[in-house]
PDB file of C-alpha atoms in Angstrom:
ATOM      1  CA  ASP A 275     -45.321 -64.692 -25.380  1.00 65.00           C
ATOM      2  CA  VAL A 276     -42.803 -65.161 -22.615  1.00 62.00           C
ATOM      3  CA  LYS A 277     -42.465 -62.322 -20.197  1.00 91.00           C
ATOM      4  CA  VAL A 278     -40.065 -61.056 -17.606  1.00 96.00           C
ATOM      5  CA  THR A 279     -41.547 -58.021 -15.934  1.00 96.00           C
ATOM      6  CA  GLN A 280     -39.636 -55.541 -13.828  1.00 96.00           C
ATOM      7  CA  SER A 281     -41.859 -53.450 -11.642  1.00 89.00           C
ATOM      8  CA  SER A 282     -40.317 -50.045 -12.350  1.00 91.00           C
ATOM      9  CA  ARG A 283     -38.675 -48.550 -15.437  1.00 93.00           C
ATOM     10  CA  TYR A 284     -37.206 -45.586 -13.563  1.00 95.00           C
ATOM     11  CA  LEU A 285     -36.476 -45.060  -9.886  1.00 97.00           C
ATOM     12  CA  VAL A 286     -34.866 -42.212  -7.996  1.00 98.00           C
ATOM     13  CA  LYS A 287     -33.817 -42.939  -4.437  1.00 97.00           C
ATOM     14  CA  ARG A 288     -31.831 -41.147  -1.774  1.00 98.00           C
ATOM     15  CA  THR A 289     -28.506 -42.293  -0.375  1.00 98.00           C
ATOM     16  CA  GLY A 290     -29.045 -44.644   2.549  1.00 97.00           C
ATOM     17  CA  GLU A 291     -32.535 -45.740   1.539  1.00 97.00           C
ATOM     18  CA  LYS A 292     -33.437 -49.403   1.324  1.00 97.00           C
ATOM     19  CA  VAL A 293     -34.451 -50.163  -2.248  1.00 97.00           C
ATOM     20  CA  PHE A 294     -36.439 -53.102  -3.579  1.00 97.00           C
ATOM     21  CA  LEU A 295     -36.363 -54.059  -7.252  1.00 97.00           C
ATOM     22  CA  GLU A 296     -38.953 -56.632  -8.216  1.00 97.00           C
ATOM     23  CA  CYS A 297     -38.924 -59.103 -11.084  1.00 97.00           C
ATOM     24  CA  VAL A 298     -41.639 -61.542 -12.100  1.00 97.00           C
ATOM     25  CA  GLN A 299     -41.556 -64.153 -14.861  1.00 96.00           C
ATOM     26  CA  ASP A 300     -44.513 -66.100 -16.192  1.00 94.00           C
ATOM     27  CA  MET A 301     -42.619 -68.899 -17.934  1.00 90.00           C
ATOM     28  CA  ASP A 302     -42.158 -71.286 -14.983  1.00 91.00           C
ATOM     29  CA  HIS A 303     -38.389 -70.867 -15.352  1.00 92.00           C
ATOM     30  CA  GLU A 304     -36.185 -72.393 -12.686  1.00 92.00           C
ATOM     31  CA  ASN A 305     -33.367 -69.893 -12.944  1.00 93.00           C
ATOM     32  CA  MET A 306     -33.466 -66.173 -12.312  1.00 95.00           C
ATOM     33  CA  PHE A 307     -30.698 -63.586 -12.438  1.00 95.00           C
ATOM     34  CA  TRP A 308     -29.978 -59.993 -11.548  1.00 96.00           C
ATOM     35  CA  TYR A 309     -27.443 -58.004 -13.573  1.00 95.00           C
ATOM     36  CA  ARG A 310     -26.350 -54.423 -13.565  1.00 95.00           C
ATOM     37  CA  GLN A 311     -25.292 -52.732 -16.766  1.00 94.00           C
ATOM     38  CA  ASP A 312     -22.898 -49.802 -16.881  1.00 91.00           C
ATOM     39  CA  PRO A 313     -21.295 -48.060 -19.855  1.00 85.00           C
ATOM     40  CA  GLY A 314     -18.094 -49.763 -20.878  1.00 80.00           C
ATOM     41  CA  LEU A 315     -18.477 -52.512 -18.274  1.00 84.00           C
ATOM     42  CA  GLY A 316     -21.214 -54.546 -19.913  1.00 86.00           C
ATOM     43  CA  LEU A 317     -23.482 -56.863 -17.973  1.00 90.00           C
ATOM     44  CA  ARG A 318     -22.242 -57.897 -14.556  1.00 92.00           C
ATOM     45  CA  LEU A 319     -23.932 -60.620 -12.557  1.00 92.00           C
ATOM     46  CA  ILE A 320     -25.020 -59.611  -9.052  1.00 95.00           C
ATOM     47  CA  TYR A 321     -26.946 -62.652  -7.800  1.00 95.00           C
ATOM     48  CA  PHE A 322     -28.755 -65.618  -9.238  1.00 94.00           C
ATOM     49  CA  SER A 323     -31.119 -68.306  -8.079  1.00 95.00           C
ATOM     50  CA  TYR A 324     -31.648 -71.863  -9.305  1.00 92.00           C
ATOM     51  CA  ASP A 325     -34.632 -72.612  -7.135  1.00 92.00           C
ATOM     52  CA  VAL A 326     -37.062 -71.180  -4.652  1.00 94.00           C
ATOM     53  CA  LYS A 327     -35.357 -69.939  -1.473  1.00 93.00           C
ATOM     54  CA  MET A 328     -31.993 -70.594  -3.061  1.00 93.00           C
ATOM     55  CA  LYS A 329     -29.477 -67.876  -3.984  1.00 94.00           C
ATOM     56  CA  GLU A 330     -25.915 -67.673  -5.180  1.00 93.00           C
ATOM     57  CA  LYS A 331     -23.549 -64.725  -5.350  1.00 94.00           C
ATOM     58  CA  GLY A 332     -22.493 -63.528  -8.732  1.00 92.00           C
ATOM     59  CA  ASP A 333     -19.495 -61.391  -9.570  1.00 90.00           C
ATOM     60  CA  ILE A 334     -20.475 -58.214  -7.700  1.00 95.00           C
ATOM     61  CA  PRO A 335     -22.781 -59.075  -4.763  1.00 96.00           C
ATOM     62  CA  GLU A 336     -21.463 -56.467  -2.330  1.00 96.00           C
ATOM     63  CA  GLY A 337     -24.131 -54.036  -1.197  1.00 97.00           C
ATOM     64  CA  TYR A 338     -26.961 -56.228  -2.510  1.00 98.00           C
ATOM     65  CA  SER A 339     -29.128 -59.066  -1.304  1.00 98.00           C
ATOM     66  CA  VAL A 340     -31.899 -61.070  -2.962  1.00 98.00           C
ATOM     67  CA  SER A 341     -35.044 -62.939  -2.091  1.00 97.00           C
ATOM     68  CA  ARG A 342     -36.822 -65.727  -3.898  1.00 97.00           C
ATOM     69  CA  GLU A 343     -39.843 -66.850  -1.911  1.00 96.00           C
ATOM     70  CA  LYS A 344     -41.818 -67.945  -4.973  1.00 97.00           C
ATOM     71  CA  LYS A 345     -40.625 -69.476  -8.219  1.00 96.00           C
ATOM     72  CA  GLU A 346     -41.890 -66.625 -10.359  1.00 97.00           C
ATOM     73  CA  ARG A 347     -40.504 -63.731  -8.312  1.00 97.00           C
ATOM     74  CA  PHE A 348     -36.932 -62.656  -7.677  1.00 97.00           C
ATOM     75  CA  SER A 349     -36.284 -59.493  -5.716  1.00 97.00           C
ATOM     76  CA  LEU A 350     -33.089 -57.469  -5.555  1.00 98.00           C
ATOM     77  CA  ILE A 351     -32.519 -55.455  -2.394  1.00 98.00           C
ATOM     78  CA  LEU A 352     -30.137 -52.579  -1.923  1.00 98.00           C
ATOM     79  CA  GLU A 353     -29.734 -52.505   1.847  1.00 95.00           C
ATOM     80  CA  SER A 354     -28.451 -48.925   1.958  1.00 97.00           C
ATOM     81  CA  ALA A 355     -28.363 -47.305  -1.448  1.00 98.00           C
ATOM     82  CA  SER A 356     -25.221 -45.470  -2.478  1.00 98.00           C
ATOM     83  CA  THR A 357     -24.482 -43.246  -5.461  1.00 98.00           C
ATOM     84  CA  ASN A 358     -22.205 -45.899  -6.998  1.00 97.00           C
ATOM     85  CA  GLN A 359     -25.250 -48.133  -7.296  1.00 98.00           C
ATOM     86  CA  THR A 360     -26.753 -45.791  -9.855  1.00 98.00           C
ATOM     87  CA  SER A 361     -27.125 -48.093 -12.828  1.00 97.00           C
ATOM     88  CA  MET A 362     -29.416 -50.010 -15.154  1.00 96.00           C
ATOM     89  CA  TYR A 363     -30.603 -53.198 -13.458  1.00 97.00           C
ATOM     90  CA  LEU A 364     -31.678 -56.122 -15.596  1.00 97.00           C
ATOM     91  CA  CYS A 365     -33.515 -59.220 -14.469  1.00 97.00           C
ATOM     92  CA  ALA A 366     -33.406 -62.405 -16.531  1.00 95.00           C
ATOM     93  CA  SER A 367     -34.745 -65.934 -16.316  1.00 94.00           C
ATOM     94  CA  SER A 368     -34.018 -69.235 -18.011  1.00 91.00           C
ATOM     95  CA  LEU A 369     -34.968 -72.865 -18.004  1.00 87.00           C
ATOM     96  CA  GLY A 370     -32.697 -75.257 -16.208  1.00 75.00           C
ATOM     97  CA  TYR A 371     -31.364 -77.187 -19.165  1.00 70.00           C
ATOM     98  CA  ARG A 372     -27.967 -76.757 -20.749  1.00 67.00           C
ATOM     99  CA  GLU A 373     -28.850 -75.018 -23.999  1.00 69.00           C
ATOM    100  CA  SER A 374     -31.196 -72.473 -22.611  1.00 77.00           C
ATOM    101  CA  GLY A 375     -30.751 -68.781 -23.227  1.00 83.00           C
ATOM    102  CA  TYR A 376     -31.901 -66.021 -20.954  1.00 89.00           C
ATOM    103  CA  THR A 377     -35.024 -63.901 -21.319  1.00 92.00           C
ATOM    104  CA  PHE A 378     -34.517 -60.379 -20.048  1.00 95.00           C
ATOM    105  CA  GLY A 379     -36.846 -57.810 -18.590  1.00 96.00           C
ATOM    106  CA  SER A 380     -36.893 -54.241 -19.851  1.00 94.00           C
ATOM    107  CA  GLY A 381     -34.662 -53.013 -17.068  1.00 96.00           C
ATOM    108  CA  THR A 382     -34.924 -50.567 -14.202  1.00 96.00           C
ATOM    109  CA  ARG A 383     -32.838 -47.442 -14.365  1.00 96.00           C
ATOM    110  CA  LEU A 384     -32.014 -46.553 -10.787  1.00 97.00           C
ATOM    111  CA  THR A 385     -30.575 -43.202  -9.829  1.00 98.00           C
ATOM    112  CA  VAL A 386     -29.298 -42.726  -6.276  1.00 98.00           C
ATOM    113  CA  VAL A 387     -28.945 -39.107  -5.258  1.00 97.00           C
TER     114      VAL A 387
ATOM    115  CA  GLY B 286     -15.654 -56.643 -32.296  1.00 41.00           C
ATOM    116  CA  GLU B 287     -15.982 -57.067 -28.569  1.00 43.00           C
ATOM    117  CA  SER B 288     -13.313 -55.566 -26.374  1.00 37.00           C
ATOM    118  CA  VAL B 289     -12.598 -54.454 -22.873  1.00 34.00           C
ATOM    119  CA  GLY B 290     -12.550 -50.719 -22.245  1.00 35.00           C
ATOM    120  CA  LEU B 291     -14.635 -47.666 -21.569  1.00 42.00           C
ATOM    121  CA  HIS B 292     -16.018 -47.239 -25.077  1.00 56.00           C
ATOM    122  CA  LEU B 293     -18.179 -49.603 -27.001  1.00 72.00           C
ATOM    123  CA  PRO B 294     -16.831 -50.607 -30.379  1.00 88.00           C
ATOM    124  CA  THR B 295     -18.961 -49.027 -33.067  1.00 92.00           C
ATOM    125  CA  LEU B 296     -19.840 -50.331 -36.481  1.00 94.00           C
ATOM    126  CA  SER B 297     -21.353 -47.881 -38.932  1.00 95.00           C
ATOM    127  CA  VAL B 298     -22.996 -49.270 -42.078  1.00 96.00           C
ATOM    128  CA  GLN B 299     -25.103 -47.913 -44.887  1.00 96.00           C
ATOM    129  CA  GLU B 300     -28.753 -48.842 -44.942  1.00 96.00           C
ATOM    130  CA  GLY B 301     -29.170 -51.826 -47.220  1.00 96.00           C
ATOM    131  CA  ASP B 302     -25.618 -53.102 -46.783  1.00 96.00           C
ATOM    132  CA  ASN B 303     -24.718 -56.239 -44.889  1.00 96.00           C
ATOM    133  CA  SER B 304     -23.341 -55.915 -41.343  1.00 96.00           C
ATOM    134  CA  ILE B 305     -20.844 -58.213 -39.705  1.00 96.00           C
ATOM    135  CA  ILE B 306     -20.347 -58.001 -35.972  1.00 95.00           C
ATOM    136  CA  ASN B 307     -17.513 -59.977 -34.443  1.00 94.00           C
ATOM    137  CA  CYS B 308     -16.925 -61.458 -31.043  1.00 93.00           C
ATOM    138  CA  ALA B 309     -13.987 -63.282 -29.477  1.00 91.00           C
ATOM    139  CA  TYR B 310     -15.034 -65.618 -26.704  1.00 89.00           C
ATOM    140  CA  SER B 311     -12.845 -66.797 -23.895  1.00 85.00           C
ATOM    141  CA  ASN B 312     -13.609 -70.385 -22.939  1.00 86.00           C
ATOM    142  CA  SER B 313     -12.848 -73.190 -25.372  1.00 87.00           C
ATOM    143  CA  ALA B 314     -15.173 -75.451 -23.348  1.00 87.00           C
ATOM    144  CA  SER B 315     -18.229 -73.233 -23.947  1.00 88.00           C
ATOM    145  CA  ASP B 316     -20.886 -75.255 -25.696  1.00 88.00           C
ATOM    146  CA  TYR B 317     -23.621 -72.812 -26.517  1.00 92.00           C
ATOM    147  CA  PHE B 318     -23.554 -69.279 -27.872  1.00 94.00           C
ATOM    148  CA  ILE B 319     -26.169 -66.573 -28.237  1.00 94.00           C
ATOM    149  CA  TRP B 320     -26.426 -63.185 -29.865  1.00 95.00           C
ATOM    150  CA  TYR B 321     -28.573 -60.544 -28.194  1.00 95.00           C
ATOM    151  CA  LYS B 322     -29.798 -57.203 -29.469  1.00 96.00           C
ATOM    152  CA  GLN B 323     -30.376 -54.311 -27.092  1.00 95.00           C
ATOM    153  CA  GLU B 324     -32.178 -51.220 -28.276  1.00 94.00           C
ATOM    154  CA  SER B 325     -31.895 -47.982 -26.373  1.00 89.00           C
ATOM    155  CA  GLY B 326     -33.811 -48.097 -23.090  1.00 85.00           C
ATOM    156  CA  LYS B 327     -34.751 -51.763 -23.423  1.00 89.00           C
ATOM    157  CA  GLY B 328     -33.493 -55.079 -22.149  1.00 92.00           C
ATOM    158  CA  PRO B 329     -31.454 -57.445 -24.365  1.00 94.00           C
ATOM    159  CA  GLN B 330     -33.495 -59.535 -26.776  1.00 94.00           C
ATOM    160  CA  PHE B 331     -32.527 -62.962 -28.091  1.00 92.00           C
ATOM    161  CA  ILE B 332     -31.635 -62.964 -31.802  1.00 95.00           C
ATOM    162  CA  ILE B 333     -30.093 -66.306 -32.627  1.00 95.00           C
ATOM    163  CA  ASP B 334     -28.152 -69.105 -30.985  1.00 94.00           C
ATOM    164  CA  ILE B 335     -25.739 -71.807 -32.052  1.00 95.00           C
ATOM    165  CA  ARG B 336     -24.445 -74.980 -30.451  1.00 93.00           C
ATOM    166  CA  SER B 337     -20.766 -75.799 -30.385  1.00 92.00           C
ATOM    167  CA  ASN B 338     -21.260 -78.776 -32.725  1.00 94.00           C
ATOM    168  CA  MET B 339     -22.326 -76.409 -35.495  1.00 95.00           C
ATOM    169  CA  ASP B 340     -20.354 -73.805 -37.427  1.00 96.00           C
ATOM    170  CA  LYS B 341     -23.212 -71.901 -39.036  1.00 97.00           C
ATOM    171  CA  ARG B 342     -26.835 -71.197 -38.349  1.00 97.00           C
ATOM    172  CA  GLN B 343     -29.243 -68.996 -40.268  1.00 97.00           C
ATOM    173  CA  GLY B 344     -32.302 -67.117 -39.152  1.00 94.00           C
ATOM    174  CA  GLN B 345     -34.397 -64.455 -40.764  1.00 92.00           C
ATOM    175  CA  ARG B 346     -31.845 -61.981 -42.226  1.00 96.00           C
ATOM    176  CA  VAL B 347     -29.280 -63.084 -39.651  1.00 97.00           C
ATOM    177  CA  THR B 348     -26.519 -65.683 -39.758  1.00 97.00           C
ATOM    178  CA  VAL B 349     -24.233 -66.720 -36.933  1.00 97.00           C
ATOM    179  CA  LEU B 350     -20.836 -68.237 -37.692  1.00 97.00           C
ATOM    180  CA  LEU B 351     -18.774 -70.099 -35.126  1.00 96.00           C
ATOM    181  CA  ASN B 352     -15.067 -70.779 -35.485  1.00 95.00           C
ATOM    182  CA  LYS B 353     -14.015 -72.865 -32.518  1.00 93.00           C
ATOM    183  CA  THR B 354     -10.406 -73.057 -33.649  1.00 93.00           C
ATOM    184  CA  VAL B 355      -9.866 -69.367 -32.988  1.00 92.00           C
ATOM    185  CA  LYS B 356     -12.768 -68.929 -30.515  1.00 92.00           C
ATOM    186  CA  HIS B 357     -14.553 -66.482 -32.738  1.00 93.00           C
ATOM    187  CA  LEU B 358     -18.230 -65.806 -33.245  1.00 94.00           C
ATOM    188  CA  SER B 359     -19.788 -63.484 -35.789  1.00 95.00           C
ATOM    189  CA  LEU B 360     -23.243 -62.156 -36.509  1.00 97.00           C
ATOM    190  CA  GLN B 361     -24.124 -61.236 -40.064  1.00 97.00           C
ATOM    191  CA  ILE B 362     -27.164 -59.089 -40.731  1.00 97.00           C
ATOM    192  CA  ALA B 363     -28.326 -58.959 -44.324  1.00 97.00           C
ATOM    193  CA  ALA B 364     -29.736 -55.792 -45.892  1.00 97.00           C
ATOM    194  CA  THR B 365     -29.369 -53.718 -42.738  1.00 97.00           C
ATOM    195  CA  GLN B 366     -32.391 -51.604 -41.855  1.00 96.00           C
ATOM    196  CA  PRO B 367     -32.801 -48.578 -39.531  1.00 95.00           C
ATOM    197  CA  GLY B 368     -34.513 -50.852 -37.003  1.00 95.00           C
ATOM    198  CA  ASP B 369     -31.299 -52.849 -36.693  1.00 97.00           C
ATOM    199  CA  SER B 370     -29.620 -49.949 -34.938  1.00 96.00           C
ATOM    200  CA  ALA B 371     -28.783 -51.260 -31.446  1.00 96.00           C
ATOM    201  CA  VAL B 372     -26.041 -52.689 -29.280  1.00 94.00           C
ATOM    202  CA  TYR B 373     -25.305 -56.334 -30.054  1.00 95.00           C
ATOM    203  CA  PHE B 374     -23.890 -58.716 -27.446  1.00 91.00           C
ATOM    204  CA  CYS B 375     -22.484 -62.149 -27.848  1.00 93.00           C
ATOM    205  CA  ALA B 376     -22.760 -64.572 -24.954  1.00 92.00           C
ATOM    206  CA  GLU B 377     -21.091 -67.908 -24.299  1.00 90.00           C
ATOM    207  CA  LYS B 378     -22.469 -70.576 -22.011  1.00 86.00           C
ATOM    208  CA  MET B 379     -20.354 -72.744 -19.807  1.00 77.00           C
ATOM    209  CA  GLY B 380     -22.608 -73.251 -16.821  1.00 73.00           C
ATOM    210  CA  GLY B 381     -23.904 -69.698 -16.757  1.00 78.00           C
ATOM    211  CA  LEU B 382     -23.851 -67.114 -19.542  1.00 84.00           C
ATOM    212  CA  THR B 383     -20.885 -64.775 -19.936  1.00 86.00           C
ATOM    213  CA  PHE B 384     -21.560 -61.675 -21.994  1.00 89.00           C
ATOM    214  CA  GLY B 385     -19.293 -59.639 -24.210  1.00 88.00           C
ATOM    215  CA  LYS B 386     -19.195 -55.867 -23.794  1.00 85.00           C
ATOM    216  CA  GLY B 387     -21.231 -55.206 -26.929  1.00 90.00           C
ATOM    217  CA  THR B 388     -20.889 -53.511 -30.300  1.00 93.00           C
ATOM    218  CA  HIS B 389     -22.953 -50.499 -31.227  1.00 94.00           C
ATOM    219  CA  LEU B 390     -24.373 -50.818 -34.740  1.00 96.00           C
ATOM    220  CA  ILE B 391     -25.200 -47.484 -36.372  1.00 95.00           C
ATOM    221  CA  ILE B 392     -27.153 -47.324 -39.613  1.00 95.00           C
ATOM    222  CA  GLN B 393     -26.332 -44.520 -42.025  1.00 93.00           C
ATOM    223  CA  PRO B 394     -29.207 -43.448 -44.306  1.00 88.00           C
TER     224      PRO B 394
END
């Protein structure tokens, strides 16, 4: 069974902290994605990666960075957490071909206080 | 169906009835479409997909209909069960995936 694993289900961090959200997939997928999900706003793409050491900005990259040092791992970094980054964060992965859907992790609910 | 705004559209159906969830997509060049189900506290799960060269595809208790003329996608769930209660998202693929805002399906006993 394919798996996308996010390291934490719930996190509480303080304003100004540096926060790392980790995502690992075991499907040898080329593509990995980070989304945030907020009520009424749906899924918004933060960053994505099509290959190791490669990253592309999504729709809302401000305040975030990412790292992909290995194919199976894609990390989202909040350089200095702020309360408006309180959200559900979802990682996803997919194969590189055209008709490939995304497999999502269970999400990390981050609260910044 | 899907819409922009602060509140998710809600569809309330009786247990055992059929549910139809609608979605209007934006890009006429999109060539692949997916429906996802998201239960409370979980990530979205793939339900069914359809290519743009098809207008109907059936799965187990679910059917997706695609009308490219009006850029409309629907998900039909037969004999709705309590476990079907979730938020349902459509997604269109043109390069990357673009997601709709979701519809909350509520099952009445």
